Amino acid sequence: MTDYKRHKAALQRLQTALSGPALVIHYSCESFYDYSKPASRRVTSIAVRRGDSSQTKSFSLHLVAEKLGVLDEIAANLDRCEREMLDEFYLFVKDHQRAYTWLHWNMRDSNYGFEAIAHRHEVLGGKPVELSDEQKLDLSPLLIDIYGKEYSGHPRIEWLVNQNNIHRTAFLTGAEEADAFAAGNFVAMHQSTLVKVQALSDIATLAAQQRLKTKSKLWRDVYGASVGSFGQAVAANWVFIVVVALAGLILGSLGAAPVVGQWLEHKPERATANAVPPAKGEGAVTK
């Protein structure tokens, strides 16, 4: 598959997912920085956001602890609270098990992902509801297919949030989440999860609309340098290229080739002037 075909296929897949019933999911968990601990990482909060309505369903240790009346003793009841939280989450999954695409960021293995959440539920005596792999769409490699490997700085989510002016109040970095867990600040972790699931939804929407601000240049990074990609890109955009060429000839002051080259190099950046504004209705984390 040429770079151009990969670009088009990934873009169409994202657009199709967002045009149908799509759910964006993100979660926070116990720190990965303690390598001496062999046990799986405790899940602290999960947020699931509907792509069409922006309504967000969240699950958190501190919310469960409040319902169980142990908010002041949450540290002594972590297993109980986590089990209840994951029970609630999998009831939600069961109700949305079919016909939905679950859009996520790198949730793909037993270290961090759907499998890791399911494992925690089993460890605590639960029976997780399984989602088929066909329903899961990983936004992280999808953006690489659309924009090329060097489309952003690192960490990618934080870089994209900053470049596209996406709402980030209460956003915690990985190290900050580790500190919050150590301090038992599950509220901060929950709010960060809500902000990040909103950010992922905005990033996906901007990418599907071809308005996401990235470091990529259309021709070099997206279409590639192969002859096949060149031919396919020209064929896909021949109407625009002809119009620009004719306009250059008519005006006389500009050659067609530089204009076409400039368009091919900078089209994505010119098309990304406006970012999707933050969605409302997110409670304490959205203004």
PDB file of C-alpha atoms in Angstrom:
ATOM      1  CA  MET A   1       0.000   0.000   0.000  1.00  0.00           C
ATOM      2  CA  THR A   2       1.418   3.406  -0.964  1.00  0.00           C
ATOM      3  CA  ASP A   3       1.584   6.264   1.528  1.00  0.00           C
ATOM      4  CA  TYR A   4      -1.265   8.027  -0.236  1.00  0.00           C
ATOM      5  CA  LYS A   5      -3.517   4.951  -0.142  1.00  0.00           C
ATOM      6  CA  ARG A   6      -2.710   4.450   3.550  1.00  0.00           C
ATOM      7  CA  HIS A   7      -3.533   8.106   4.212  1.00  0.00           C
ATOM      8  CA  LYS A   8      -6.886   7.900   2.424  1.00  0.00           C
ATOM      9  CA  ALA A   9      -7.878   4.554   3.973  1.00  0.00           C
ATOM     10  CA  ALA A  10      -7.111   5.752   7.519  1.00  0.00           C
ATOM     11  CA  LEU A  11      -8.944   9.045   7.000  1.00  0.00           C
ATOM     12  CA  GLN A  12     -12.001   7.272   5.615  1.00  0.00           C
ATOM     13  CA  ARG A  13     -11.979   4.795   8.493  1.00  0.00           C
ATOM     14  CA  LEU A  14     -11.972   7.610  11.038  1.00  0.00           C
ATOM     15  CA  GLN A  15     -14.689   9.535   9.206  1.00  0.00           C
ATOM     16  CA  THR A  16     -16.854   6.414   8.986  1.00  0.00           C
ATOM     17  CA  ALA A  17     -16.406   5.684  12.704  1.00  0.00           C
ATOM     18  CA  LEU A  18     -17.423   9.196  13.719  1.00  0.00           C
ATOM     19  CA  SER A  19     -20.394   9.252  11.350  1.00  0.00           C
ATOM     20  CA  GLY A  20     -21.887   6.230  13.105  1.00  0.00           C
ATOM     21  CA  PRO A  21     -22.406   5.488  16.804  1.00  0.00           C
ATOM     22  CA  ALA A  22     -18.971   6.066  18.304  1.00  0.00           C
ATOM     23  CA  LEU A  23     -17.769   6.098  21.911  1.00  0.00           C
ATOM     24  CA  VAL A  24     -14.456   7.636  22.984  1.00  0.00           C
ATOM     25  CA  ILE A  25     -12.890   5.981  26.042  1.00  0.00           C
ATOM     26  CA  HIS A  26      -9.975   6.855  28.309  1.00  0.00           C
ATOM     27  CA  TYR A  27      -9.012   5.741  31.804  1.00  0.00           C
ATOM     28  CA  SER A  28      -6.513   6.386  34.568  1.00  0.00           C
ATOM     29  CA  CYS A  29      -4.802   3.834  36.748  1.00  0.00           C
ATOM     30  CA  GLU A  30      -2.195   3.283  39.407  1.00  0.00           C
ATOM     31  CA  SER A  31       1.307   4.477  38.568  1.00  0.00           C
ATOM     32  CA  PHE A  32       3.518   2.465  36.193  1.00  0.00           C
ATOM     33  CA  TYR A  33       6.620   4.019  37.726  1.00  0.00           C
ATOM     34  CA  ASP A  34       6.888   1.448  40.552  1.00  0.00           C
ATOM     35  CA  TYR A  35       8.561  -1.382  38.654  1.00  0.00           C
ATOM     36  CA  SER A  36       9.084  -3.414  41.824  1.00  0.00           C
ATOM     37  CA  LYS A  37       5.352  -4.100  42.127  1.00  0.00           C
ATOM     38  CA  PRO A  38       4.377  -7.321  40.269  1.00  0.00           C
ATOM     39  CA  ALA A  39       0.599  -6.910  40.632  1.00  0.00           C
ATOM     40  CA  SER A  40      -1.582  -5.361  37.937  1.00  0.00           C
ATOM     41  CA  ARG A  41      -2.270  -1.650  38.155  1.00  0.00           C
ATOM     42  CA  ARG A  42      -5.434  -0.577  39.942  1.00  0.00           C
ATOM     43  CA  VAL A  43      -7.973   1.278  37.771  1.00  0.00           C
ATOM     44  CA  THR A  44      -8.954   4.592  39.369  1.00  0.00           C
ATOM     45  CA  SER A  45     -11.352   6.166  36.856  1.00  0.00           C
ATOM     46  CA  ILE A  46     -12.891   5.590  33.423  1.00  0.00           C
ATOM     47  CA  ALA A  47     -14.620   8.063  31.126  1.00  0.00           C
ATOM     48  CA  VAL A  48     -16.687   7.231  28.041  1.00  0.00           C
ATOM     49  CA  ARG A  49     -17.877  10.035  25.756  1.00  0.00           C
ATOM     50  CA  ARG A  50     -20.454   9.811  22.967  1.00  0.00           C
ATOM     51  CA  GLY A  51     -19.123  11.262  19.749  1.00  0.00           C
ATOM     52  CA  ASP A  52     -22.494  12.540  18.542  1.00  0.00           C
ATOM     53  CA  SER A  53     -23.874  14.180  21.692  1.00  0.00           C
ATOM     54  CA  SER A  54     -20.690  14.825  23.757  1.00  0.00           C
ATOM     55  CA  GLN A  55     -22.440  13.275  26.765  1.00  0.00           C
ATOM     56  CA  THR A  56     -19.907  11.632  29.063  1.00  0.00           C
ATOM     57  CA  LYS A  57     -20.404   8.715  31.439  1.00  0.00           C
ATOM     58  CA  SER A  58     -17.734   8.388  34.093  1.00  0.00           C
ATOM     59  CA  PHE A  59     -16.759   5.853  36.723  1.00  0.00           C
ATOM     60  CA  SER A  60     -14.432   6.658  39.622  1.00  0.00           C
ATOM     61  CA  LEU A  61     -13.200   5.242  42.921  1.00  0.00           C
ATOM     62  CA  HIS A  62     -14.161   8.359  44.870  1.00  0.00           C
ATOM     63  CA  LEU A  63     -17.696   8.476  43.414  1.00  0.00           C
ATOM     64  CA  VAL A  64     -18.260   4.855  44.398  1.00  0.00           C
ATOM     65  CA  ALA A  65     -16.748   5.449  47.829  1.00  0.00           C
ATOM     66  CA  GLU A  66     -19.181   8.299  48.390  1.00  0.00           C
ATOM     67  CA  LYS A  67     -22.153   6.085  47.481  1.00  0.00           C
ATOM     68  CA  LEU A  68     -20.894   3.326  49.773  1.00  0.00           C
ATOM     69  CA  GLY A  69     -20.388   5.773  52.637  1.00  0.00           C
ATOM     70  CA  VAL A  70     -16.640   5.145  52.920  1.00  0.00           C
ATOM     71  CA  LEU A  71     -15.293   8.340  51.343  1.00  0.00           C
ATOM     72  CA  ASP A  72     -13.279   9.147  54.471  1.00  0.00           C
ATOM     73  CA  GLU A  73     -11.890   5.592  54.549  1.00  0.00           C
ATOM     74  CA  ILE A  74     -11.293   5.050  50.850  1.00  0.00           C
ATOM     75  CA  ALA A  75      -7.701   3.833  51.299  1.00  0.00           C
ATOM     76  CA  ALA A  76      -8.943   0.940  53.441  1.00  0.00           C
ATOM     77  CA  ASN A  77     -11.673   0.043  50.935  1.00  0.00           C
ATOM     78  CA  LEU A  78      -9.889   0.268  47.605  1.00  0.00           C
ATOM     79  CA  ASP A  79     -10.682  -3.298  46.485  1.00  0.00           C
ATOM     80  CA  ARG A  80     -14.352  -2.905  47.338  1.00  0.00           C
ATOM     81  CA  CYS A  81     -14.606   0.464  45.582  1.00  0.00           C
ATOM     82  CA  GLU A  82     -12.713  -0.678  42.499  1.00  0.00           C
ATOM     83  CA  ARG A  83     -14.880  -3.790  42.162  1.00  0.00           C
ATOM     84  CA  GLU A  84     -18.083  -1.746  42.419  1.00  0.00           C
ATOM     85  CA  MET A  85     -16.740   0.795  39.919  1.00  0.00           C
ATOM     86  CA  LEU A  86     -15.841  -1.908  37.387  1.00  0.00           C
ATOM     87  CA  ASP A  87     -19.201  -3.624  37.909  1.00  0.00           C
ATOM     88  CA  GLU A  88     -20.874  -0.347  36.932  1.00  0.00           C
ATOM     89  CA  PHE A  89     -18.545   0.094  33.966  1.00  0.00           C
ATOM     90  CA  TYR A  90     -19.282  -3.366  32.570  1.00  0.00           C
ATOM     91  CA  LEU A  91     -23.024  -2.849  32.936  1.00  0.00           C
ATOM     92  CA  PHE A  92     -22.515   0.187  30.699  1.00  0.00           C
ATOM     93  CA  VAL A  93     -20.416  -1.878  28.274  1.00  0.00           C
ATOM     94  CA  LYS A  94     -23.141  -4.519  28.111  1.00  0.00           C
ATOM     95  CA  ASP A  95     -25.703  -1.869  27.146  1.00  0.00           C
ATOM     96  CA  HIS A  96     -23.373  -0.539  24.436  1.00  0.00           C
ATOM     97  CA  GLN A  97     -21.776  -3.805  23.386  1.00  0.00           C
ATOM     98  CA  ARG A  98     -23.117  -3.877  19.843  1.00  0.00           C
ATOM     99  CA  ALA A  99     -23.109  -1.410  16.948  1.00  0.00           C
ATOM    100  CA  TYR A 100     -20.683   0.999  18.650  1.00  0.00           C
ATOM    101  CA  THR A 101     -17.115   1.821  17.663  1.00  0.00           C
ATOM    102  CA  TRP A 102     -14.924   2.351  20.745  1.00  0.00           C
ATOM    103  CA  LEU A 103     -12.297   4.964  19.902  1.00  0.00           C
ATOM    104  CA  HIS A 104      -9.271   4.938  22.215  1.00  0.00           C
ATOM    105  CA  TRP A 105      -5.597   5.863  22.543  1.00  0.00           C
ATOM    106  CA  ASN A 106      -3.161   2.925  22.856  1.00  0.00           C
ATOM    107  CA  MET A 107      -5.542   0.779  24.962  1.00  0.00           C
ATOM    108  CA  ARG A 108      -4.297  -2.379  23.348  1.00  0.00           C
ATOM    109  CA  ASP A 109      -2.698  -4.804  25.822  1.00  0.00           C
ATOM    110  CA  SER A 110      -2.631  -6.199  29.365  1.00  0.00           C
ATOM    111  CA  ASN A 111      -0.354  -3.394  30.540  1.00  0.00           C
ATOM    112  CA  TYR A 112      -2.734  -0.606  29.569  1.00  0.00           C
ATOM    113  CA  GLY A 113      -5.956  -1.250  27.708  1.00  0.00           C
ATOM    114  CA  PHE A 114      -9.252  -3.095  27.548  1.00  0.00           C
ATOM    115  CA  GLU A 115      -7.470  -6.293  28.542  1.00  0.00           C
ATOM    116  CA  ALA A 116      -5.927  -4.593  31.579  1.00  0.00           C
ATOM    117  CA  ILE A 117      -9.351  -3.353  32.788  1.00  0.00           C
ATOM    118  CA  ALA A 118     -10.861  -6.809  32.273  1.00  0.00           C
ATOM    119  CA  HIS A 119      -8.003  -8.404  34.198  1.00  0.00           C
ATOM    120  CA  ARG A 120      -8.547  -6.082  37.164  1.00  0.00           C
ATOM    121  CA  HIS A 121     -12.230  -6.987  37.191  1.00  0.00           C
ATOM    122  CA  GLU A 122     -11.407 -10.705  37.188  1.00  0.00           C
ATOM    123  CA  VAL A 123      -8.825 -10.277  39.967  1.00  0.00           C
ATOM    124  CA  LEU A 124     -11.556  -8.710  42.099  1.00  0.00           C
ATOM    125  CA  GLY A 125     -14.019 -11.524  41.336  1.00  0.00           C
ATOM    126  CA  GLY A 126     -15.950  -9.896  38.510  1.00  0.00           C
ATOM    127  CA  LYS A 127     -16.960 -11.194  35.072  1.00  0.00           C
ATOM    128  CA  PRO A 128     -16.058  -8.585  32.438  1.00  0.00           C
ATOM    129  CA  VAL A 129     -18.084  -8.102  29.264  1.00  0.00           C
ATOM    130  CA  GLU A 130     -15.966  -8.638  26.171  1.00  0.00           C
ATOM    131  CA  LEU A 131     -15.811  -6.274  23.217  1.00  0.00           C
ATOM    132  CA  SER A 132     -14.748  -7.594  19.831  1.00  0.00           C
ATOM    133  CA  ASP A 133     -11.497  -6.245  18.395  1.00  0.00           C
ATOM    134  CA  GLU A 134     -13.447  -5.080  15.337  1.00  0.00           C
ATOM    135  CA  GLN A 135     -15.263  -2.566  17.557  1.00  0.00           C
ATOM    136  CA  LYS A 136     -12.037  -0.999  18.854  1.00  0.00           C
ATOM    137  CA  LEU A 137     -10.322   1.757  16.889  1.00  0.00           C
ATOM    138  CA  ASP A 138      -6.936   3.002  18.108  1.00  0.00           C
ATOM    139  CA  LEU A 139      -6.582   6.688  17.290  1.00  0.00           C
ATOM    140  CA  SER A 140      -2.820   6.730  17.923  1.00  0.00           C
ATOM    141  CA  PRO A 141      -1.609   4.631  14.928  1.00  0.00           C
ATOM    142  CA  LEU A 142      -4.509   5.930  12.837  1.00  0.00           C
ATOM    143  CA  LEU A 143      -3.141   9.477  13.040  1.00  0.00           C
ATOM    144  CA  ILE A 144       0.285   8.195  12.002  1.00  0.00           C
ATOM    145  CA  ASP A 145      -1.293   6.640   8.900  1.00  0.00           C
ATOM    146  CA  ILE A 146      -3.085   9.916   8.140  1.00  0.00           C
ATOM    147  CA  TYR A 147      -0.268  12.381   8.840  1.00  0.00           C
ATOM    148  CA  GLY A 148       2.993  10.424   8.886  1.00  0.00           C
ATOM    149  CA  LYS A 149       5.249   9.327  11.748  1.00  0.00           C
ATOM    150  CA  GLU A 150       6.608  12.786  12.585  1.00  0.00           C
ATOM    151  CA  TYR A 151       3.276  14.597  12.709  1.00  0.00           C
ATOM    152  CA  SER A 152       3.640  15.784  16.328  1.00  0.00           C
ATOM    153  CA  GLY A 153       5.926  16.289  19.275  1.00  0.00           C
ATOM    154  CA  HIS A 154       5.874  14.073  22.373  1.00  0.00           C
ATOM    155  CA  PRO A 155       3.877  13.245  24.397  1.00  0.00           C
ATOM    156  CA  ARG A 156       1.550  13.319  21.409  1.00  0.00           C
ATOM    157  CA  ILE A 157      -1.776  13.977  23.173  1.00  0.00           C
ATOM    158  CA  GLU A 158      -0.414  16.889  25.161  1.00  0.00           C
ATOM    159  CA  TRP A 159       1.325  18.331  22.075  1.00  0.00           C
ATOM    160  CA  LEU A 160      -1.857  18.143  19.991  1.00  0.00           C
ATOM    161  CA  VAL A 161      -3.921  19.674  22.789  1.00  0.00           C
ATOM    162  CA  ASN A 162      -1.551  22.645  22.996  1.00  0.00           C
ATOM    163  CA  GLN A 163      -1.201  23.154  19.239  1.00  0.00           C
ATOM    164  CA  ASN A 164      -4.944  23.025  18.612  1.00  0.00           C
ATOM    165  CA  ASN A 165      -6.024  25.155  21.584  1.00  0.00           C
ATOM    166  CA  ILE A 166      -8.064  22.295  23.033  1.00  0.00           C
ATOM    167  CA  HIS A 167      -9.422  22.649  26.564  1.00  0.00           C
ATOM    168  CA  ARG A 168      -6.874  21.287  29.061  1.00  0.00           C
ATOM    169  CA  THR A 169      -7.799  22.577  32.526  1.00  0.00           C
ATOM    170  CA  ALA A 170      -7.180  19.746  35.058  1.00  0.00           C
ATOM    171  CA  PHE A 171      -5.028  17.846  32.506  1.00  0.00           C
ATOM    172  CA  LEU A 172      -2.379  15.794  34.350  1.00  0.00           C
ATOM    173  CA  THR A 173       0.779  14.391  32.803  1.00  0.00           C
ATOM    174  CA  GLY A 174       1.783  10.793  33.499  1.00  0.00           C
ATOM    175  CA  ALA A 175       4.129  11.845  36.285  1.00  0.00           C
ATOM    176  CA  GLU A 176       1.483  14.111  37.804  1.00  0.00           C
ATOM    177  CA  GLU A 177      -1.055  11.261  37.765  1.00  0.00           C
ATOM    178  CA  ALA A 178       1.480   9.072  39.574  1.00  0.00           C
ATOM    179  CA  ASP A 179       1.869  11.742  42.248  1.00  0.00           C
ATOM    180  CA  ALA A 180      -1.918  12.115  42.533  1.00  0.00           C
ATOM    181  CA  PHE A 181      -2.344   8.378  43.077  1.00  0.00           C
ATOM    182  CA  ALA A 182       0.391   8.307  45.722  1.00  0.00           C
ATOM    183  CA  ALA A 183      -1.362  11.174  47.496  1.00  0.00           C
ATOM    184  CA  GLY A 184      -4.762   9.459  47.235  1.00  0.00           C
ATOM    185  CA  ASN A 185      -6.078  12.370  45.149  1.00  0.00           C
ATOM    186  CA  PHE A 186      -8.562  10.336  43.098  1.00  0.00           C
ATOM    187  CA  VAL A 187     -10.651  13.436  42.368  1.00  0.00           C
ATOM    188  CA  ALA A 188      -7.764  15.003  40.429  1.00  0.00           C
ATOM    189  CA  MET A 189      -7.227  11.758  38.498  1.00  0.00           C
ATOM    190  CA  HIS A 190     -10.921  11.590  37.646  1.00  0.00           C
ATOM    191  CA  GLN A 191     -11.011  15.184  36.406  1.00  0.00           C
ATOM    192  CA  SER A 192      -7.900  14.596  34.308  1.00  0.00           C
ATOM    193  CA  THR A 193      -9.544  11.531  32.748  1.00  0.00           C
ATOM    194  CA  LEU A 194     -12.612  13.610  31.846  1.00  0.00           C
ATOM    195  CA  VAL A 195     -10.461  16.296  30.236  1.00  0.00           C
ATOM    196  CA  LYS A 196      -8.429  13.736  28.272  1.00  0.00           C
ATOM    197  CA  VAL A 197     -11.459  11.906  26.893  1.00  0.00           C
ATOM    198  CA  GLN A 198     -12.816  15.250  25.724  1.00  0.00           C
ATOM    199  CA  ALA A 199      -9.437  16.060  24.167  1.00  0.00           C
ATOM    200  CA  LEU A 200      -9.344  12.740  22.307  1.00  0.00           C
ATOM    201  CA  SER A 201     -12.839  13.382  20.985  1.00  0.00           C
ATOM    202  CA  ASP A 202     -11.825  16.854  19.751  1.00  0.00           C
ATOM    203  CA  ILE A 203      -8.614  15.525  18.175  1.00  0.00           C
ATOM    204  CA  ALA A 204     -10.540  12.815  16.330  1.00  0.00           C
ATOM    205  CA  THR A 205     -13.145  15.297  15.107  1.00  0.00           C
ATOM    206  CA  LEU A 206     -10.534  17.763  13.856  1.00  0.00           C
ATOM    207  CA  ALA A 207      -8.635  14.980  12.071  1.00  0.00           C
ATOM    208  CA  ALA A 208     -11.816  13.667  10.407  1.00  0.00           C
ATOM    209  CA  GLN A 209     -12.600  17.209   9.227  1.00  0.00           C
ATOM    210  CA  GLN A 210      -8.974  17.595   8.038  1.00  0.00           C
ATOM    211  CA  ARG A 211      -8.553  20.615  10.332  1.00  0.00           C
ATOM    212  CA  LEU A 212      -6.081  19.178  12.862  1.00  0.00           C
ATOM    213  CA  LYS A 213      -2.914  21.244  13.268  1.00  0.00           C
ATOM    214  CA  THR A 214       0.167  19.030  12.963  1.00  0.00           C
ATOM    215  CA  LYS A 215       3.848  19.255  12.009  1.00  0.00           C
ATOM    216  CA  SER A 216       3.223  17.325   8.784  1.00  0.00           C
ATOM    217  CA  LYS A 217       3.598  18.701   5.297  1.00  0.00           C
ATOM    218  CA  LEU A 218       1.051  17.176   2.959  1.00  0.00           C
ATOM    219  CA  TRP A 219       3.366  16.026   0.197  1.00  0.00           C
ATOM    220  CA  ARG A 220       6.519  14.966   2.031  1.00  0.00           C
ATOM    221  CA  ASP A 221       5.071  13.401   5.194  1.00  0.00           C
ATOM    222  CA  VAL A 222       1.630  12.236   4.117  1.00  0.00           C
ATOM    223  CA  TYR A 223       1.763  11.357   0.445  1.00  0.00           C
ATOM    224  CA  GLY A 224       5.350  10.112   0.502  1.00  0.00           C
ATOM    225  CA  ALA A 225       8.001  10.340  -2.198  1.00  0.00           C
ATOM    226  CA  SER A 226       7.130   7.283  -4.290  1.00  0.00           C
ATOM    227  CA  VAL A 227       6.036   7.583  -7.903  1.00  0.00           C
ATOM    228  CA  GLY A 228       2.849   5.657  -7.074  1.00  0.00           C
ATOM    229  CA  SER A 229       1.874   8.079  -4.320  1.00  0.00           C
ATOM    230  CA  PHE A 230       2.660  11.026  -6.585  1.00  0.00           C
ATOM    231  CA  GLY A 231       0.361   9.710  -9.302  1.00  0.00           C
ATOM    232  CA  GLN A 232      -2.471   8.925  -6.899  1.00  0.00           C
ATOM    233  CA  ALA A 233      -2.242  12.303  -5.166  1.00  0.00           C
ATOM    234  CA  VAL A 234      -2.278  14.171  -8.461  1.00  0.00           C
ATOM    235  CA  ALA A 235      -5.183  12.067  -9.728  1.00  0.00           C
ATOM    236  CA  ALA A 236      -7.176  12.768  -6.560  1.00  0.00           C
ATOM    237  CA  ASN A 237      -6.566  16.521  -6.743  1.00  0.00           C
ATOM    238  CA  TRP A 238      -6.369  17.104 -10.486  1.00  0.00           C
ATOM    239  CA  VAL A 239      -9.352  19.471 -10.653  1.00  0.00           C
ATOM    240  CA  PHE A 240      -7.850  21.847  -8.099  1.00  0.00           C
ATOM    241  CA  ILE A 241      -4.427  21.658  -9.717  1.00  0.00           C
ATOM    242  CA  VAL A 242      -5.841  22.510 -13.161  1.00  0.00           C
ATOM    243  CA  VAL A 243      -7.821  25.441 -11.764  1.00  0.00           C
ATOM    244  CA  VAL A 244      -4.753  26.845  -9.994  1.00  0.00           C
ATOM    245  CA  ALA A 245      -2.617  26.377 -13.105  1.00  0.00           C
ATOM    246  CA  LEU A 246      -5.124  28.209 -15.296  1.00  0.00           C
ATOM    247  CA  ALA A 247      -5.455  30.988 -12.746  1.00  0.00           C
ATOM    248  CA  GLY A 248      -1.668  31.394 -12.722  1.00  0.00           C
ATOM    249  CA  LEU A 249      -1.553  31.622 -16.510  1.00  0.00           C
ATOM    250  CA  ILE A 250      -4.383  34.145 -16.600  1.00  0.00           C
ATOM    251  CA  LEU A 251      -2.908  36.364 -13.905  1.00  0.00           C
ATOM    252  CA  GLY A 252       0.486  36.190 -15.546  1.00  0.00           C
ATOM    253  CA  SER A 253       2.255  37.381 -12.441  1.00  0.00           C
ATOM    254  CA  LEU A 254       2.476  33.948 -10.834  1.00  0.00           C
ATOM    255  CA  GLY A 255       3.656  30.686 -12.300  1.00  0.00           C
ATOM    256  CA  ALA A 256       1.345  27.701 -11.828  1.00  0.00           C
ATOM    257  CA  ALA A 257       4.026  25.345 -10.565  1.00  0.00           C
ATOM    258  CA  PRO A 258       5.021  27.348  -7.450  1.00  0.00           C
ATOM    259  CA  VAL A 259       1.373  27.856  -6.561  1.00  0.00           C
ATOM    260  CA  VAL A 260       0.589  24.165  -6.887  1.00  0.00           C
ATOM    261  CA  GLY A 261       3.691  23.236  -4.924  1.00  0.00           C
ATOM    262  CA  GLN A 262       2.800  25.652  -2.149  1.00  0.00           C
ATOM    263  CA  TRP A 263      -0.721  24.222  -1.960  1.00  0.00           C
ATOM    264  CA  LEU A 264       0.551  20.651  -1.786  1.00  0.00           C
ATOM    265  CA  GLU A 265       3.019  21.581   0.952  1.00  0.00           C
ATOM    266  CA  HIS A 266       0.788  23.707   3.172  1.00  0.00           C
ATOM    267  CA  LYS A 267      -2.843  22.733   2.581  1.00  0.00           C
ATOM    268  CA  PRO A 268      -3.381  21.070   6.000  1.00  0.00           C
ATOM    269  CA  GLU A 269      -1.973  24.039   7.933  1.00  0.00           C
ATOM    270  CA  ARG A 270      -4.097  26.560   6.070  1.00  0.00           C
ATOM    271  CA  ALA A 271      -7.161  24.451   6.657  1.00  0.00           C
ATOM    272  CA  THR A 272      -6.690  24.268  10.409  1.00  0.00           C
ATOM    273  CA  ALA A 273      -7.345  27.809  11.439  1.00  0.00           C
ATOM    274  CA  ASN A 274     -10.092  27.008  13.899  1.00  0.00           C
ATOM    275  CA  ALA A 275     -10.051  24.274  16.534  1.00  0.00           C
ATOM    276  CA  VAL A 276     -13.146  22.574  17.832  1.00  0.00           C
ATOM    277  CA  PRO A 277     -14.259  24.469  20.959  1.00  0.00           C
ATOM    278  CA  PRO A 278     -14.490  22.499  24.203  1.00  0.00           C
ATOM    279  CA  ALA A 279     -17.792  20.745  24.699  1.00  0.00           C
ATOM    280  CA  LYS A 280     -20.061  21.908  27.489  1.00  0.00           C
ATOM    281  CA  GLY A 281     -21.697  19.781  30.115  1.00  0.00           C
ATOM    282  CA  GLU A 282     -18.557  18.214  31.595  1.00  0.00           C
ATOM    283  CA  GLY A 283     -19.213  19.329  35.156  1.00  0.00           C
ATOM    284  CA  ALA A 284     -16.270  20.675  37.150  1.00  0.00           C
ATOM    285  CA  VAL A 285     -13.724  20.235  34.399  1.00  0.00           C
ATOM    286  CA  THR A 286     -15.399  22.267  31.648  1.00  0.00           C
ATOM    287  CA  LYS A 287     -16.034  25.946  31.556  1.00  0.00           C
TER     288      LYS A 287
END
